[in-house]
Amino acid sequence: MSFSDSVRQRMVEGSWIRRMFEEGNQLKQKLGADKVFDLSIGNPVMDPPPEFYKELQRLAKNPLPGMHRYMENAGYAGARSAVAETLSGEMGLKFRHNNVVMTCGAAGALNVALKAILNPGEEVIVFAPYFLEYGNYIDNHGGVIKVVPTDDSFIPRLDALETAITPKTKAVIVNSPNNPTGVVYSEDLIRGLGRLLGKKQRHFGTKIYLISDEAYRKLIYDGLKYPPVFPHHRQSIVVTSHSKDLALPGERIGYIAVHPECSEHDDLMAALIFCNRILGFVNAPAMMQHLVSKLQNVTVSVADYQKKRDFLYNNLVRMGYSVVKPQGAFYMFPKSPTKDEMEFLNELRQWNVLAVPGNGFGTPGYFRIAYCVEDRTIEGAVAGLEKAAKKFKLC
Ligand SMILES: Cc1ncc(COP(=O)(O)O)c(C=O)c1O
């Protein structure tokens, strides 16, 4: 074999979203883009907010000397300080620049964090349904994924988590607002999770990191307030990005923030910075660091996303679909009317509607809809979802 067997296998297993995306593109070429209602990929159609373009123009007109050179692998002190200042306001703890590493998106942040903490064979727990790349990222760094179920509302079950934790557990990844369900975890849940991890750490004499993937933290609806993990567990690492809140997924800018009182904090930070370097990222993109340091309090229109959510959710419920109401992100995860969700998705495809099977998130029997698309795409998809609902006698 001329290339890695394990890469070959992972490419086959984990390519649902890409496969649907490519299929969507083929259909669009065949039928015309306006005839295809593609809800398969979380690539926001929204453009970045006006403040982004204003800062971009300001920077272009007033270039800083040396602004395209290498820098410290952790990123510019100014960008790290801007992030730290905002976090101090949001997280109920005082952050400084030396608690923050700028990264190439949340994906870069996750890889850096996992590389820094994992020894071969150590376990990382995730809750199903989960962002499937977690399995690839954990494997990248010699870890072993352990999948724990959630309840009917996609809330992690702490009793199931308790039995899954072993002396080899190095980290638990939580993702709220969640991809693919849109569910936001409550403060009570996070508190319970923190207590359980503390108890297990004492029991096994180990350290268990809580890695909180907050890629959608600012996309939160119904006036909810985001409950931070930091107050509930000292071994907490937040990974996030501006891919979704500033609609900059192609620009690859994000960060890692470490609890200021995490044990061995300085050694962990040094390890994270080293890993940012040796994974080949070297540092987060310089221009984007300059820009986002001025945009920490700016977000795309959350009200627009909430409107899309309401329209889609209300229609799905009216048609008889069983779906948990999402409170954040831009995904929904309805139950498939057929046991094998591919049968249902094939029916949807007859109406040129594309969605991703729950299997792609470790939870068969469901399908994921990404509603970060134009309203007309959602409206066209609703028509197809209605025809499919009738065929499967939901309404
Ligand atoms: C839950 C989750 N984590 C991480 C990422 C990666 O984000 P980024 O594009 O910032 O690397 C995504 C992207 O869709 C995601 O859904």
Tab-separated table of N, CA and C in Angstrom, residues 239-389:
chain	number	residue	atom	x	y	z
A	239	VAL	N	-11.583	25.405	23.872
A	239	VAL	CA	-11.108	25.566	22.483
A	239	VAL	C	-12.245	26.202	21.705
A	240	THR	N	-11.907	27.184	20.885
A	240	THR	CA	-12.962	27.835	20.116
A	240	THR	C	-12.366	28.548	18.904
A	241	SER	N	-13.230	29.248	18.163
A	241	SER	CA	-12.741	29.941	16.969
A	241	SER	C	-13.699	31.060	16.612
A	242	HIS	N	-13.318	31.804	15.588
A	242	HIS	CA	-14.225	32.824	15.046
A	242	HIS	C	-14.817	32.366	13.716
A	243	SER	N	-14.771	31.052	13.475
A	243	SER	CA	-15.314	30.521	12.219
A	243	SER	C	-16.805	30.783	12.110
A	244	LYS	N	-17.513	30.680	13.236
A	244	LYS	CA	-18.969	30.784	13.187
A	244	LYS	C	-19.443	32.135	13.722
A	245	ASP	N	-18.851	32.621	14.824
A	245	ASP	CA	-19.412	33.860	15.390
A	245	ASP	C	-19.052	35.083	14.545
A	246	LEU	N	-17.943	35.031	13.789
A	246	LEU	CA	-17.635	36.134	12.872
A	246	LEU	C	-17.722	35.679	11.407
A	247	ALA	N	-18.207	34.451	11.198
A	247	ALA	CA	-18.353	33.890	9.842
A	247	ALA	C	-17.028	33.917	9.069
A	248	LEU	N	-15.969	33.404	9.712
A	248	LEU	CA	-14.638	33.408	9.087
A	248	LEU	C	-14.027	32.008	8.988
A	249	PRO	N	-14.817	30.981	8.609
A	249	PRO	CA	-14.245	29.622	8.668
A	249	PRO	C	-13.038	29.429	7.759
A	250	GLY	N	-13.008	30.152	6.646
A	250	GLY	CA	-11.870	29.981	5.725
A	250	GLY	C	-10.596	30.651	6.220
A	251	GLU	N	-10.709	31.503	7.200
A	251	GLU	CA	-9.538	32.276	7.638
A	251	GLU	C	-8.733	31.588	8.732
A	252	ARG	N	-9.283	30.530	9.319
A	252	ARG	CA	-8.584	29.674	10.282
A	252	ARG	C	-8.031	30.455	11.478
A	253	ILE	N	-8.963	31.033	12.240
A	253	ILE	CA	-8.507	31.762	13.418
A	253	ILE	C	-9.347	31.358	14.650
A	254	GLY	N	-8.650	30.996	15.693
A	254	GLY	CA	-9.311	30.586	16.930
A	254	GLY	C	-8.335	30.694	18.090
A	255	TYR	N	-8.699	30.103	19.218
A	255	TYR	CA	-7.774	30.138	20.359
A	255	TYR	C	-8.064	29.029	21.361
A	256	ILE	N	-7.066	28.809	22.223
A	256	ILE	CA	-7.202	27.920	23.380
A	256	ILE	C	-7.090	28.813	24.610
A	257	ALA	N	-7.960	28.578	25.598
A	257	ALA	CA	-7.814	29.273	26.884
A	257	ALA	C	-7.746	28.224	27.989
A	258	VAL	N	-6.786	28.378	28.877
A	258	VAL	CA	-6.570	27.411	29.958
A	258	VAL	C	-6.956	28.061	31.286
A	259	HIS	N	-7.597	27.279	32.157
A	259	HIS	CA	-7.959	27.783	33.484
A	259	HIS	C	-6.703	28.350	34.162
A	260	PRO	N	-6.767	29.602	34.623
A	260	PRO	CA	-5.562	30.222	35.199
A	260	PRO	C	-5.002	29.449	36.393
A	261	GLU	N	-5.871	28.661	37.083
A	261	GLU	CA	-5.368	27.897	38.241
A	261	GLU	C	-5.256	26.406	37.946
A	262	CYS	N	-5.195	26.050	36.704
A	262	CYS	CA	-5.012	24.643	36.316
A	262	CYS	C	-3.690	24.150	36.910
A	263	SER	N	-3.660	22.891	37.361
A	263	SER	CA	-2.389	22.418	37.934
A	263	SER	C	-1.342	22.343	36.811
A	264	GLU	N	-0.115	22.630	37.157
A	264	GLU	CA	1.003	22.667	36.185
A	264	GLU	C	0.684	23.619	35.016
A	265	HIS	N	0.014	24.717	35.336
A	265	HIS	CA	-0.448	25.640	34.293
A	265	HIS	C	0.675	26.054	33.336
A	266	ASP	N	1.813	26.467	33.886
A	266	ASP	CA	2.852	27.035	33.021
A	266	ASP	C	3.448	25.955	32.109
A	267	ASP	N	3.599	24.737	32.666
A	267	ASP	CA	4.128	23.645	31.834
A	267	ASP	C	3.126	23.286	30.727
A	268	LEU	N	1.838	23.279	31.093
A	268	LEU	CA	0.819	22.963	30.084
A	268	LEU	C	0.829	24.026	28.977
A	269	MET	N	0.905	25.297	29.374
A	269	MET	CA	0.934	26.364	28.357
A	269	MET	C	2.147	26.193	27.446
A	270	ALA	N	3.295	25.895	28.041
A	270	ALA	CA	4.509	25.714	27.234
A	270	ALA	C	4.316	24.552	26.258
A	271	ALA	N	3.648	23.484	26.737
A	271	ALA	CA	3.410	22.317	25.872
A	271	ALA	C	2.462	22.696	24.723
A	272	LEU	N	1.424	23.460	25.038
A	272	LEU	CA	0.461	23.859	23.993
A	272	LEU	C	1.160	24.709	22.926
A	273	ILE	N	1.987	25.620	23.382
A	273	ILE	CA	2.670	26.523	22.444
A	273	ILE	C	3.646	25.724	21.571
A	274	PHE	N	4.347	24.783	22.215
A	274	PHE	CA	5.273	23.913	21.484
A	274	PHE	C	4.503	23.107	20.420
A	275	CYS	N	3.333	22.566	20.808
A	275	CYS	CA	2.553	21.742	19.867
A	275	CYS	C	2.008	22.585	18.711
A	276	ASN	N	1.630	23.830	18.998
A	276	ASN	CA	1.185	24.722	17.910
A	276	ASN	C	2.305	24.809	16.862
A	277	ARG	N	3.539	24.842	17.356
A	277	ARG	CA	4.700	24.940	16.455
A	277	ARG	C	4.916	23.634	15.690
A	278	ILE	N	5.010	22.525	16.452
A	278	ILE	CA	5.473	21.294	15.778
A	278	ILE	C	4.384	20.580	14.984
A	279	LEU	N	3.123	20.932	15.212
A	279	LEU	CA	2.092	20.358	14.335
A	279	LEU	C	2.123	21.024	12.969
A	280	GLY	N	2.980	22.045	12.855
A	280	GLY	CA	3.157	22.668	11.552
A	280	GLY	C	2.316	23.914	11.362
A	281	PHE	N	1.520	24.250	12.389
A	281	PHE	CA	0.757	25.505	12.274
A	281	PHE	C	1.713	26.700	12.434
A	282	VAL	N	2.720	26.509	13.306
A	282	VAL	CA	3.727	27.526	13.674
A	282	VAL	C	3.064	28.655	14.467
A	283	ASN	N	2.113	29.317	13.849
A	283	ASN	CA	1.310	30.291	14.607
A	283	ASN	C	-0.007	30.499	13.855
A	284	ALA	N	-0.966	31.109	14.544
A	284	ALA	CA	-2.237	31.438	13.869
A	284	ALA	C	-1.978	32.566	12.872
A	285	PRO	N	-2.809	32.674	11.815
A	285	PRO	CA	-2.586	33.698	10.785
A	285	PRO	C	-2.467	35.112	11.382
A	286	ALA	N	-1.380	35.801	10.989
A	286	ALA	CA	-1.038	37.092	11.597
A	286	ALA	C	-2.132	38.145	11.380
A	287	MET	N	-2.574	38.272	10.124
A	287	MET	CA	-3.579	39.305	9.812
A	287	MET	C	-4.838	39.095	10.632
A	288	MET	N	-5.256	37.846	10.710
A	288	MET	CA	-6.505	37.558	11.433
A	288	MET	C	-6.351	37.858	12.922
A	289	GLN	N	-5.162	37.602	13.461
A	289	GLN	CA	-4.955	37.939	14.880
A	289	GLN	C	-5.136	39.429	15.097
A	290	HIS	N	-4.559	40.242	14.194
A	290	HIS	CA	-4.726	41.696	14.321
A	290	HIS	C	-6.200	42.074	14.268
A	291	LEU	N	-6.917	41.428	13.334
A	291	LEU	CA	-8.320	41.819	13.140
A	291	LEU	C	-9.199	41.388	14.305
A	292	VAL	N	-9.089	40.110	14.698
A	292	VAL	CA	-10.046	39.643	15.716
A	292	VAL	C	-9.754	40.264	17.083
A	293	SER	N	-8.535	40.761	17.262
A	293	SER	CA	-8.278	41.403	18.558
A	293	SER	C	-9.120	42.678	18.703
A	294	LYS	N	-9.609	43.212	17.578
A	294	LYS	CA	-10.478	44.399	17.640
A	294	LYS	C	-11.969	44.010	17.592
A	295	LEU	N	-12.247	42.723	17.457
A	295	LEU	CA	-13.636	42.306	17.200
A	295	LEU	C	-14.161	41.313	18.239
A	296	GLN	N	-13.554	41.309	19.411
A	296	GLN	CA	-13.946	40.314	20.406
A	296	GLN	C	-15.393	40.460	20.868
A	297	ASN	N	-15.946	41.663	20.727
A	297	ASN	CA	-17.333	41.843	21.179
A	297	ASN	C	-18.313	41.965	20.013
A	298	VAL	N	-17.879	41.520	18.841
A	298	VAL	CA	-18.740	41.595	17.651
A	298	VAL	C	-19.154	40.175	17.271
A	299	THR	N	-20.386	40.034	16.809
A	299	THR	CA	-20.907	38.715	16.404
A	299	THR	C	-21.818	38.906	15.191
A	300	VAL	N	-21.894	37.889	14.346
A	300	VAL	CA	-22.882	37.916	13.244
A	300	VAL	C	-24.280	38.035	13.849
A	301	SER	N	-25.280	38.263	13.011
A	301	SER	CA	-26.632	38.461	13.553
A	301	SER	C	-27.208	37.146	14.080
A	302	VAL	N	-27.241	37.059	15.410
A	302	VAL	CA	-27.798	35.862	16.053
A	302	VAL	C	-29.317	35.832	15.821
A	303	ALA	N	-29.917	37.026	15.754
A	303	ALA	CA	-31.379	37.094	15.535
A	303	ALA	C	-31.750	36.450	14.198
A	304	ASP	N	-30.901	36.633	13.165
A	304	ASP	CA	-31.189	36.015	11.866
A	304	ASP	C	-31.185	34.494	11.979
A	305	TYR	N	-30.187	33.965	12.697
A	305	TYR	CA	-30.141	32.506	12.887
A	305	TYR	C	-31.357	32.021	13.684
A	306	GLN	N	-31.728	32.808	14.700
A	306	GLN	CA	-32.875	32.385	15.519
A	306	GLN	C	-34.152	32.337	14.667
A	307	LYS	N	-34.272	33.303	13.739
A	307	LYS	CA	-35.456	33.320	12.864
A	307	LYS	C	-35.485	32.060	11.990
A	308	LYS	N	-34.305	31.693	11.479
A	308	LYS	CA	-34.229	30.484	10.636
A	308	LYS	C	-34.588	29.260	11.476
A	309	ARG	N	-34.053	29.232	12.703
A	309	ARG	CA	-34.368	28.102	13.580
A	309	ARG	C	-35.866	28.002	13.811
A	310	ASP	N	-36.498	29.134	14.134
A	310	ASP	CA	-37.926	29.116	14.458
A	310	ASP	C	-38.745	28.617	13.273
A	311	PHE	N	-38.405	29.136	12.090
A	311	PHE	CA	-39.163	28.758	10.896
A	311	PHE	C	-39.059	27.246	10.661
A	312	LEU	N	-37.841	26.750	10.705
A	312	LEU	CA	-37.612	25.332	10.418
A	312	LEU	C	-38.205	24.440	11.516
A	313	TYR	N	-37.952	24.801	12.759
A	313	TYR	CA	-38.434	23.982	13.879
A	313	TYR	C	-39.974	23.917	13.866
A	314	ASN	N	-40.613	25.081	13.723
A	314	ASN	CA	-42.082	25.107	13.758
A	314	ASN	C	-42.660	24.259	12.627
A	315	ASN	N	-42.032	24.329	11.464
A	315	ASN	CA	-42.518	23.524	10.344
A	315	ASN	C	-42.306	22.034	10.574
A	316	LEU	N	-41.143	21.680	11.103
A	316	LEU	CA	-40.882	20.253	11.340
A	316	LEU	C	-41.889	19.681	12.342
A	317	VAL	N	-42.163	20.441	13.394
A	317	VAL	CA	-43.105	19.974	14.412
A	317	VAL	C	-44.507	19.845	13.792
A	318	ARG	N	-44.877	20.867	13.004
A	318	ARG	CA	-46.200	20.835	12.341
A	318	ARG	C	-46.343	19.586	11.463
A	319	MET	N	-45.238	19.175	10.813
A	319	MET	CA	-45.313	18.018	9.900
A	319	MET	C	-45.264	16.689	10.650
A	320	GLY	N	-44.992	16.732	11.941
A	320	GLY	CA	-44.992	15.502	12.735
A	320	GLY	C	-43.613	14.914	13.011
A	321	TYR	N	-42.557	15.643	12.637
A	321	TYR	CA	-41.212	15.139	12.954
A	321	TYR	C	-40.956	15.254	14.460
A	322	SER	N	-40.175	14.329	14.965
A	322	SER	CA	-39.774	14.391	16.374
A	322	SER	C	-38.396	15.063	16.428
A	323	VAL	N	-38.324	16.243	17.053
A	323	VAL	CA	-37.062	16.998	17.047
A	323	VAL	C	-36.909	17.776	18.358
A	324	VAL	N	-35.715	17.745	18.926
A	324	VAL	CA	-35.425	18.517	20.135
A	324	VAL	C	-35.151	19.963	19.697
A	325	LYS	N	-35.797	20.925	20.351
A	325	LYS	CA	-35.632	22.327	19.929
A	325	LYS	C	-34.217	22.805	20.252
A	326	PRO	N	-33.462	23.206	19.220
A	326	PRO	CA	-32.094	23.653	19.483
A	326	PRO	C	-32.078	25.038	20.118
A	327	GLN	N	-31.141	25.269	21.014
A	327	GLN	CA	-31.041	26.594	21.657
A	327	GLN	C	-29.775	27.331	21.256
A	328	GLY	N	-29.027	26.745	20.314
A	328	GLY	CA	-27.829	27.417	19.852
A	328	GLY	C	-27.299	26.742	18.607
A	329	ALA	N	-26.152	27.232	18.115
A	329	ALA	CA	-25.522	26.759	16.871
A	329	ALA	C	-26.509	26.901	15.704
A	330	PHE	N	-26.284	26.179	14.612
A	330	PHE	CA	-27.250	26.271	13.508
A	330	PHE	C	-27.550	24.900	12.921
A	331	TYR	N	-27.788	23.966	13.855
A	331	TYR	CA	-28.103	22.593	13.450
A	331	TYR	C	-29.363	22.111	14.164
A	332	MET	N	-30.025	21.129	13.505
A	332	MET	CA	-31.102	20.376	14.156
A	332	MET	C	-30.857	18.910	13.887
A	333	PHE	N	-31.355	18.068	14.790
A	333	PHE	CA	-31.064	16.640	14.680
A	333	PHE	C	-32.368	15.853	14.872
A	334	PRO	N	-33.276	15.910	13.862
A	334	PRO	CA	-34.555	15.216	14.016
A	334	PRO	C	-34.389	13.697	13.920
A	335	LYS	N	-35.398	13.016	14.475
A	335	LYS	CA	-35.441	11.557	14.382
A	335	LYS	C	-35.884	11.184	12.975
A	336	SER	N	-35.252	10.176	12.421
A	336	SER	CA	-35.665	9.700	11.100
A	336	SER	C	-36.961	8.898	11.250
A	337	PRO	N	-37.929	9.098	10.332
A	337	PRO	CA	-39.155	8.291	10.398
A	337	PRO	C	-38.886	6.816	10.082
A	338	THR	N	-37.723	6.510	9.502
A	338	THR	CA	-37.381	5.111	9.221
A	338	THR	C	-36.192	4.733	10.100
A	339	LYS	N	-36.108	3.447	10.451
A	339	LYS	CA	-35.033	3.002	11.340
A	339	LYS	C	-33.671	3.286	10.687
A	340	ASP	N	-33.589	2.930	9.421
A	340	ASP	CA	-32.365	3.220	8.676
A	340	ASP	C	-32.537	4.603	8.042
A	341	GLU	N	-31.824	5.580	8.561
A	341	GLU	CA	-32.058	6.957	8.098
A	341	GLU	C	-31.677	7.159	6.639
A	342	MET	N	-30.853	6.230	6.072
A	342	MET	CA	-30.484	6.379	4.659
A	342	MET	C	-31.712	6.226	3.756
A	343	GLU	N	-32.638	5.362	4.182
A	343	GLU	CA	-33.873	5.177	3.399
A	343	GLU	C	-34.617	6.516	3.329
A	344	PHE	N	-34.693	7.185	4.473
A	344	PHE	CA	-35.381	8.480	4.526
A	344	PHE	C	-34.608	9.540	3.723
A	345	LEU	N	-33.277	9.549	3.885
A	345	LEU	CA	-32.485	10.569	3.186
A	345	LEU	C	-32.550	10.368	1.668
A	346	ASN	N	-32.661	9.105	1.250
A	346	ASN	CA	-32.816	8.854	-0.200
A	346	ASN	C	-34.141	9.417	-0.706
A	347	GLU	N	-35.185	9.303	0.134
A	347	GLU	CA	-36.484	9.887	-0.240
A	347	GLU	C	-36.351	11.415	-0.337
A	348	LEU	N	-35.688	12.003	0.665
A	348	LEU	CA	-35.494	13.465	0.639
A	348	LEU	C	-34.766	13.900	-0.627
A	349	ARG	N	-33.800	13.076	-1.025
A	349	ARG	CA	-33.014	13.422	-2.218
A	349	ARG	C	-33.897	13.472	-3.483
A	350	GLN	N	-34.973	12.659	-3.477
A	350	GLN	CA	-35.915	12.722	-4.619
A	350	GLN	C	-36.442	14.142	-4.788
A	351	TRP	N	-36.507	14.875	-3.658
A	351	TRP	CA	-37.024	16.257	-3.685
A	351	TRP	C	-35.871	17.260	-3.649
A	352	ASN	N	-34.675	16.757	-3.969
A	352	ASN	CA	-33.458	17.595	-4.051
A	352	ASN	C	-33.092	18.252	-2.717
A	353	VAL	N	-33.435	17.564	-1.631
A	353	VAL	CA	-33.062	18.049	-0.294
A	353	VAL	C	-31.944	17.154	0.229
A	354	LEU	N	-30.870	17.781	0.706
A	354	LEU	CA	-29.733	17.000	1.207
A	354	LEU	C	-29.517	17.273	2.687
A	355	ALA	N	-29.361	16.193	3.453
A	355	ALA	CA	-29.028	16.297	4.875
A	355	ALA	C	-28.034	15.173	5.166
A	356	VAL	N	-27.525	15.119	6.397
A	356	VAL	CA	-26.462	14.151	6.718
A	356	VAL	C	-27.018	13.076	7.659
A	357	PRO	N	-26.692	11.798	7.432
A	357	PRO	CA	-27.198	10.744	8.315
A	357	PRO	C	-26.623	10.848	9.732
A	358	GLY	N	-27.455	10.498	10.714
A	358	GLY	CA	-27.014	10.512	12.116
A	358	GLY	C	-25.819	9.607	12.341
A	359	ASN	N	-25.725	8.573	11.537
A	359	ASN	CA	-24.582	7.669	11.571
A	359	ASN	C	-23.255	8.440	11.508
A	360	GLY	N	-23.266	9.548	10.755
A	360	GLY	CA	-22.068	10.383	10.633
A	360	GLY	C	-21.705	11.091	11.931
A	361	PHE	N	-22.575	10.967	12.952
A	361	PHE	CA	-22.301	11.581	14.257
A	361	PHE	C	-22.371	10.537	15.371
A	362	GLY	N	-22.233	9.275	14.963
A	362	GLY	CA	-22.238	8.185	15.948
A	362	GLY	C	-23.624	7.890	16.492
A	363	THR	N	-24.696	8.370	15.838
A	363	THR	CA	-26.050	8.136	16.339
A	363	THR	C	-27.004	7.846	15.187
A	364	PRO	N	-27.056	6.568	14.743
A	364	PRO	CA	-27.964	6.225	13.645
A	364	PRO	C	-29.428	6.454	14.045
A	365	GLY	N	-30.295	6.545	13.028
A	365	GLY	CA	-31.726	6.720	13.320
A	365	GLY	C	-32.138	8.181	13.353
A	366	TYR	N	-31.182	9.077	13.117
A	366	TYR	CA	-31.460	10.521	13.100
A	366	TYR	C	-30.845	11.111	11.827
A	367	PHE	N	-31.130	12.379	11.574
A	367	PHE	CA	-30.423	13.069	10.484
A	367	PHE	C	-30.145	14.502	10.909
A	368	ARG	N	-29.043	15.063	10.359
A	368	ARG	CA	-28.678	16.433	10.730
A	368	ARG	C	-29.007	17.398	9.609
A	369	ILE	N	-29.600	18.517	10.041
A	369	ILE	CA	-29.898	19.627	9.135
A	369	ILE	C	-29.028	20.802	9.553
A	370	ALA	N	-28.310	21.409	8.604
A	370	ALA	CA	-27.574	22.643	8.896
A	370	ALA	C	-28.364	23.792	8.275
A	371	TYR	N	-28.818	24.726	9.125
A	371	TYR	CA	-29.686	25.793	8.588
A	371	TYR	C	-28.973	27.142	8.468
A	372	CYS	N	-27.644	27.090	8.300
A	372	CYS	CA	-26.880	28.335	8.103
A	372	CYS	C	-26.857	28.693	6.614
A	373	VAL	N	-28.042	28.594	5.999
A	373	VAL	CA	-28.162	28.777	4.541
A	373	VAL	C	-29.177	29.881	4.251
A	374	GLU	N	-29.314	30.216	2.963
A	374	GLU	CA	-30.289	31.249	2.570
A	374	GLU	C	-31.706	30.807	2.955
A	375	ASP	N	-32.574	31.794	3.217
A	375	ASP	CA	-33.967	31.469	3.562
A	375	ASP	C	-34.642	30.656	2.456
A	376	ARG	N	-34.325	31.003	1.193
A	376	ARG	CA	-35.010	30.294	0.097
A	376	ARG	C	-34.601	28.815	0.074
A	377	THR	N	-33.390	28.514	0.526
A	377	THR	CA	-32.960	27.104	0.594
A	377	THR	C	-33.759	26.382	1.683
A	378	ILE	N	-33.951	27.063	2.815
A	378	ILE	CA	-34.733	26.445	3.905
A	378	ILE	C	-36.181	26.247	3.439
A	379	GLU	N	-36.716	27.257	2.755
A	379	GLU	CA	-38.119	27.148	2.296
A	379	GLU	C	-38.278	25.976	1.310
A	380	GLY	N	-37.327	25.844	0.380
A	380	GLY	CA	-37.372	24.737	-0.577
A	380	GLY	C	-37.237	23.401	0.142
A	381	ALA	N	-36.387	23.362	1.158
A	381	ALA	CA	-36.175	22.120	1.900
A	381	ALA	C	-37.436	21.743	2.671
A	382	VAL	N	-38.132	22.745	3.208
A	382	VAL	CA	-39.359	22.471	3.967
A	382	VAL	C	-40.391	21.788	3.058
A	383	ALA	N	-40.468	22.239	1.804
A	383	ALA	CA	-41.417	21.614	0.867
A	383	ALA	C	-41.063	20.132	0.688
A	384	GLY	N	-39.772	19.828	0.525
A	384	GLY	CA	-39.345	18.435	0.360
A	384	GLY	C	-39.570	17.629	1.639
A	385	LEU	N	-39.295	18.245	2.780
A	385	LEU	CA	-39.486	17.550	4.064
A	385	LEU	C	-40.967	17.218	4.258
A	386	GLU	N	-41.822	18.082	3.761
A	386	GLU	CA	-43.267	17.856	3.902
A	386	GLU	C	-43.702	16.670	3.033
A	387	LYS	N	-43.168	16.613	1.814
A	387	LYS	CA	-43.529	15.488	0.933
A	387	LYS	C	-43.046	14.180	1.545
A	388	ALA	N	-41.832	14.214	2.097
A	388	ALA	CA	-41.289	12.991	2.721
A	388	ALA	C	-42.098	12.630	3.963
A	389	ALA	N	-42.540	13.625	4.718
A	389	ALA	CA	-43.343	13.354	5.924
A	389	ALA	C	-44.646	12.661	5.528
